[in-house]
Amino acid sequence: MRVASVIFVLGAFVLPARAEDRSVLANCKAMVERASKDSNAASEAELSRCRQVIREWALRDARMTVDEQGRPLR
């Protein structure tokens, strides 16, 4: 029972930060940019989630060998 609860808690932290499409990335980049200019633009929880989304997309893009149209990146 304890293992299942640990897996559930870890999953709860990982799943919300998953970016599904580039619009999520674009929205997060815009939110972080606004927050850098105005400290009241977003909550700290929203900013940390967006920073996680941006990190995940950076890692995902680094692993990709083709772009969204299938053309080679390198």
mmCIF file of N, CA and C in Angstrom:
data_model
loop_
_atom_site.group_PDB
_atom_site.id
_atom_site.type_symbol
_atom_site.label_atom_id
_atom_site.label_comp_id
_atom_site.label_asym_id
_atom_site.label_seq_id
_atom_site.Cartn_x
_atom_site.Cartn_y
_atom_site.Cartn_z
ATOM 1 N N MET A 1 0.823 -1.193 0.000
ATOM 2 C CA MET A 1 0.000 0.000 0.000
ATOM 3 C C MET A 1 0.866 1.256 0.000
ATOM 4 N N ARG A 2 1.948 1.252 0.732
ATOM 5 C CA ARG A 2 2.826 2.411 0.822
ATOM 6 C C ARG A 2 3.472 2.709 -0.535
ATOM 7 N N VAL A 3 3.862 1.682 -1.281
ATOM 8 C CA VAL A 3 4.481 1.872 -2.595
ATOM 9 C C VAL A 3 3.498 2.536 -3.548
ATOM 10 N N ALA A 4 2.250 2.116 -3.499
ATOM 11 C CA ALA A 4 1.236 2.708 -4.370
ATOM 12 C C ALA A 4 1.029 4.188 -4.057
ATOM 13 N N SER A 5 1.056 4.544 -2.799
ATOM 14 C CA SER A 5 0.874 5.950 -2.453
ATOM 15 C C SER A 5 2.067 6.787 -2.885
ATOM 16 N N VAL A 6 3.273 6.237 -2.803
ATOM 17 C CA VAL A 6 4.462 6.958 -3.261
ATOM 18 C C VAL A 6 4.396 7.170 -4.770
ATOM 19 N N ILE A 7 3.993 6.153 -5.509
ATOM 20 C CA ILE A 7 3.862 6.271 -6.958
ATOM 21 C C ILE A 7 2.802 7.299 -7.314
ATOM 22 N N PHE A 8 1.709 7.306 -6.584
ATOM 23 C CA PHE A 8 0.649 8.280 -6.838
ATOM 24 C C PHE A 8 1.148 9.707 -6.618
ATOM 25 N N VAL A 9 1.863 9.925 -5.533
ATOM 26 C CA VAL A 9 2.369 11.264 -5.219
ATOM 27 C C VAL A 9 3.374 11.710 -6.280
ATOM 28 N N LEU A 10 4.277 10.822 -6.671
ATOM 29 C CA LEU A 10 5.245 11.175 -7.722
ATOM 30 C C LEU A 10 4.537 11.473 -9.037
ATOM 31 N N GLY A 11 3.539 10.699 -9.368
ATOM 32 C CA GLY A 11 2.766 10.937 -10.585
ATOM 33 C C GLY A 11 2.028 12.259 -10.546
ATOM 34 N N ALA A 12 1.557 12.648 -9.391
ATOM 35 C CA ALA A 12 0.849 13.919 -9.258
ATOM 36 C C ALA A 12 1.772 15.098 -9.532
ATOM 37 N N PHE A 13 3.046 14.949 -9.214
ATOM 38 C CA PHE A 13 3.995 16.030 -9.486
ATOM 39 C C PHE A 13 4.440 16.047 -10.940
ATOM 40 N N VAL A 14 4.545 14.901 -11.551
ATOM 41 C CA VAL A 14 5.062 14.814 -12.918
ATOM 42 C C VAL A 14 3.986 15.140 -13.948
ATOM 43 N N LEU A 15 2.804 14.633 -13.803
ATOM 44 C CA LEU A 15 1.775 14.775 -14.828
ATOM 45 C C LEU A 15 1.345 16.214 -15.111
ATOM 46 N N PRO A 16 1.128 17.063 -14.125
ATOM 47 C CA PRO A 16 0.682 18.418 -14.461
ATOM 48 C C PRO A 16 1.726 19.228 -15.232
ATOM 49 N N ALA A 17 2.980 18.884 -15.135
ATOM 50 C CA ALA A 17 4.027 19.654 -15.791
ATOM 51 C C ALA A 17 4.249 19.233 -17.240
ATOM 52 N N ARG A 18 3.564 18.195 -17.695
ATOM 53 C CA ARG A 18 3.751 17.716 -19.065
ATOM 54 C C ARG A 18 3.160 18.680 -20.068
ATOM 55 N N ALA A 19 3.932 19.037 -21.047
ATOM 56 C CA ALA A 19 3.450 19.930 -22.099
ATOM 57 C C ALA A 19 2.881 19.089 -23.235
ATOM 58 N N GLU A 20 1.684 19.387 -23.659
ATOM 59 C CA GLU A 20 1.039 18.611 -24.708
ATOM 60 C C GLU A 20 1.320 19.170 -26.098
ATOM 61 N N ASP A 21 1.308 20.472 -26.240
ATOM 62 C CA ASP A 21 1.584 21.045 -27.543
ATOM 63 C C ASP A 21 2.335 22.359 -27.380
ATOM 64 N N ARG A 22 2.758 22.918 -28.478
ATOM 65 C CA ARG A 22 3.583 24.129 -28.421
ATOM 66 C C ARG A 22 2.819 25.347 -27.919
ATOM 67 N N SER A 23 1.500 25.335 -27.964
ATOM 68 C CA SER A 23 0.757 26.484 -27.440
ATOM 69 C C SER A 23 0.958 26.606 -25.931
ATOM 70 N N VAL A 24 1.094 25.482 -25.234
ATOM 71 C CA VAL A 24 1.371 25.512 -23.798
ATOM 72 C C VAL A 24 2.742 26.149 -23.568
ATOM 73 N N LEU A 25 3.716 25.761 -24.391
ATOM 74 C CA LEU A 25 5.056 26.332 -24.284
ATOM 75 C C LEU A 25 5.020 27.837 -24.540
ATOM 76 N N ALA A 26 4.337 28.256 -25.590
ATOM 77 C CA ALA A 26 4.255 29.680 -25.919
ATOM 78 C C ALA A 26 3.584 30.469 -24.799
ATOM 79 N N ASN A 27 2.508 29.925 -24.242
ATOM 80 C CA ASN A 27 1.817 30.594 -23.133
ATOM 81 C C ASN A 27 2.720 30.712 -21.908
ATOM 82 N N CYS A 28 3.481 29.668 -21.629
ATOM 83 C CA CYS A 28 4.372 29.698 -20.470
ATOM 84 C C CYS A 28 5.514 30.687 -20.678
ATOM 85 N N LYS A 29 6.063 30.717 -21.881
ATOM 86 C CA LYS A 29 7.127 31.695 -22.146
ATOM 87 C C LYS A 29 6.604 33.119 -21.978
ATOM 88 N N ALA A 30 5.390 33.369 -22.443
ATOM 89 C CA ALA A 30 4.796 34.696 -22.305
ATOM 90 C C ALA A 30 4.560 35.029 -20.832
ATOM 91 N N MET A 31 4.103 34.052 -20.051
ATOM 92 C CA MET A 31 3.843 34.292 -18.632
ATOM 93 C C MET A 31 5.137 34.602 -17.886
ATOM 94 N N VAL A 32 6.199 33.857 -18.176
ATOM 95 C CA VAL A 32 7.478 34.095 -17.514
ATOM 96 C C VAL A 32 8.019 35.471 -17.906
ATOM 97 N N GLU A 33 7.847 35.838 -19.167
ATOM 98 C CA GLU A 33 8.287 37.162 -19.629
ATOM 99 C C GLU A 33 7.526 38.275 -18.902
ATOM 100 N N ARG A 34 6.201 38.124 -18.789
ATOM 101 C CA ARG A 34 5.399 39.123 -18.066
ATOM 102 C C ARG A 34 5.810 39.202 -16.602
ATOM 103 N N ALA A 35 6.086 38.053 -16.005
ATOM 104 C CA ALA A 35 6.460 38.016 -14.589
ATOM 105 C C ALA A 35 7.813 38.677 -14.354
ATOM 106 N N SER A 36 8.683 38.646 -15.368
ATOM 107 C CA SER A 36 9.978 39.306 -15.195
ATOM 108 C C SER A 36 9.826 40.828 -15.168
ATOM 109 N N LYS A 37 8.756 41.334 -15.774
ATOM 110 C CA LYS A 37 8.504 42.774 -15.804
ATOM 111 C C LYS A 37 7.585 43.224 -14.671
ATOM 112 N N ASP A 38 6.646 42.367 -14.276
ATOM 113 C CA ASP A 38 5.664 42.703 -13.253
ATOM 114 C C ASP A 38 5.600 41.564 -12.242
ATOM 115 N N SER A 39 6.012 41.822 -11.025
ATOM 116 C CA SER A 39 6.086 40.757 -10.017
ATOM 117 C C SER A 39 4.721 40.201 -9.629
ATOM 118 N N ASN A 40 3.631 40.906 -9.933
ATOM 119 C CA ASN A 40 2.287 40.446 -9.595
ATOM 120 C C ASN A 40 1.588 39.785 -10.778
ATOM 121 N N ALA A 41 2.321 39.454 -11.846
ATOM 122 C CA ALA A 41 1.705 38.919 -13.055
ATOM 123 C C ALA A 41 1.211 37.477 -12.868
ATOM 124 N N ALA A 42 1.882 36.700 -12.040
ATOM 125 C CA ALA A 42 1.488 35.300 -11.862
ATOM 126 C C ALA A 42 1.919 34.819 -10.478
ATOM 127 N N SER A 43 1.275 33.756 -10.024
ATOM 128 C CA SER A 43 1.646 33.182 -8.733
ATOM 129 C C SER A 43 2.931 32.376 -8.887
ATOM 130 N N GLU A 44 3.567 32.128 -7.775
ATOM 131 C CA GLU A 44 4.808 31.352 -7.793
ATOM 132 C C GLU A 44 4.556 29.924 -8.274
ATOM 133 N N ALA A 45 3.405 29.364 -7.952
ATOM 134 C CA ALA A 45 3.068 28.005 -8.404
ATOM 135 C C ALA A 45 2.936 27.965 -9.925
ATOM 136 N N GLU A 46 2.279 28.964 -10.492
ATOM 137 C CA GLU A 46 2.141 29.022 -11.952
ATOM 138 C C GLU A 46 3.496 29.197 -12.621
ATOM 139 N N LEU A 47 4.323 30.048 -12.038
ATOM 140 C CA LEU A 47 5.651 30.267 -12.613
ATOM 141 C C LEU A 47 6.516 29.017 -12.535
ATOM 142 N N SER A 48 6.476 28.301 -11.435
ATOM 143 C CA SER A 48 7.294 27.088 -11.333
ATOM 144 C C SER A 48 6.792 26.028 -12.299
ATOM 145 N N ARG A 49 5.482 25.928 -12.495
ATOM 146 C CA ARG A 49 4.940 24.985 -13.471
ATOM 147 C C ARG A 49 5.399 25.360 -14.877
ATOM 148 N N CYS A 50 5.340 26.654 -15.190
ATOM 149 C CA CYS A 50 5.756 27.098 -16.522
ATOM 150 C C CYS A 50 7.251 26.898 -16.741
ATOM 151 N N ARG A 51 8.032 27.142 -15.724
ATOM 152 C CA ARG A 51 9.478 26.898 -15.863
ATOM 153 C C ARG A 51 9.756 25.428 -16.121
ATOM 154 N N GLN A 52 8.989 24.559 -15.476
ATOM 155 C CA GLN A 52 9.142 23.120 -15.699
ATOM 156 C C GLN A 52 8.752 22.766 -17.131
ATOM 157 N N VAL A 53 7.669 23.335 -17.635
ATOM 158 C CA VAL A 53 7.235 23.093 -19.012
ATOM 159 C C VAL A 53 8.320 23.532 -19.989
ATOM 160 N N ILE A 54 8.903 24.698 -19.754
ATOM 161 C CA ILE A 54 9.956 25.214 -20.633
ATOM 162 C C ILE A 54 11.172 24.293 -20.606
ATOM 163 N N ARG A 55 11.550 23.816 -19.419
ATOM 164 C CA ARG A 55 12.679 22.872 -19.317
ATOM 165 C C ARG A 55 12.395 21.591 -20.084
ATOM 166 N N GLU A 56 11.191 21.050 -19.922
ATOM 167 C CA GLU A 56 10.845 19.802 -20.606
ATOM 168 C C GLU A 56 10.873 19.971 -22.115
ATOM 169 N N TRP A 57 10.363 21.107 -22.615
ATOM 170 C CA TRP A 57 10.398 21.347 -24.059
ATOM 171 C C TRP A 57 11.826 21.513 -24.548
ATOM 172 N N ALA A 58 12.679 22.149 -23.769
ATOM 173 C CA ALA A 58 14.080 22.297 -24.172
ATOM 174 C C ALA A 58 14.744 20.931 -24.281
ATOM 175 N N LEU A 59 14.480 20.068 -23.315
ATOM 176 C CA LEU A 59 15.035 18.710 -23.370
ATOM 177 C C LEU A 59 14.451 17.921 -24.536
ATOM 178 N N ARG A 60 13.158 18.059 -24.769
ATOM 179 C CA ARG A 60 12.507 17.364 -25.878
ATOM 180 C C ARG A 60 13.074 17.820 -27.213
ATOM 181 N N ASP A 61 13.231 19.137 -27.371
ATOM 182 C CA ASP A 61 13.772 19.665 -28.624
ATOM 183 C C ASP A 61 15.213 19.238 -28.840
ATOM 184 N N ALA A 62 15.988 19.119 -27.757
ATOM 185 C CA ALA A 62 17.379 18.695 -27.868
ATOM 186 C C ALA A 62 17.491 17.251 -28.363
ATOM 187 N N ARG A 63 16.487 16.438 -28.070
ATOM 188 C CA ARG A 63 16.513 15.033 -28.494
ATOM 189 C C ARG A 63 15.963 14.827 -29.894
ATOM 190 N N MET A 64 15.266 15.816 -30.428
ATOM 191 C CA MET A 64 14.627 15.649 -31.734
ATOM 192 C C MET A 64 15.653 15.722 -32.855
ATOM 193 N N THR A 65 15.460 14.899 -33.872
ATOM 194 C CA THR A 65 16.333 14.932 -35.035
ATOM 195 C C THR A 65 15.636 15.537 -36.244
ATOM 196 N N VAL A 66 14.302 15.713 -36.144
ATOM 197 C CA VAL A 66 13.538 16.339 -37.223
ATOM 198 C C VAL A 66 12.616 17.393 -36.626
ATOM 199 N N ASP A 67 12.218 18.365 -37.445
ATOM 200 C CA ASP A 67 11.287 19.372 -36.954
ATOM 201 C C ASP A 67 9.857 18.869 -37.092
ATOM 202 N N GLU A 68 8.880 19.727 -36.817
ATOM 203 C CA GLU A 68 7.486 19.304 -36.833
ATOM 204 C C GLU A 68 6.991 18.941 -38.241
ATOM 205 N N GLN A 69 7.699 19.395 -39.273
ATOM 206 C CA GLN A 69 7.338 19.046 -40.650
ATOM 207 C C GLN A 69 8.132 17.853 -41.169
ATOM 208 N N GLY A 70 8.978 17.260 -40.328
ATOM 209 C CA GLY A 70 9.736 16.081 -40.720
ATOM 210 C C GLY A 70 11.066 16.376 -41.386
ATOM 211 N N ARG A 71 11.470 17.641 -41.439
ATOM 212 C CA ARG A 71 12.759 17.998 -42.047
ATOM 213 C C ARG A 71 13.877 17.804 -41.018
ATOM 214 N N PRO A 72 15.037 17.311 -41.451
ATOM 215 C CA PRO A 72 16.161 17.121 -40.541
ATOM 216 C C PRO A 72 16.602 18.440 -39.906
ATOM 217 N N LEU A 73 16.932 18.396 -38.622
ATOM 218 C CA LEU A 73 17.401 19.595 -37.922
ATOM 219 C C LEU A 73 18.900 19.801 -38.084
ATOM 220 N N ARG A 74 19.632 18.746 -38.307
ATOM 221 C CA ARG A 74 21.099 18.843 -38.373
ATOM 222 C C ARG A 74 21.598 18.600 -39.748
#
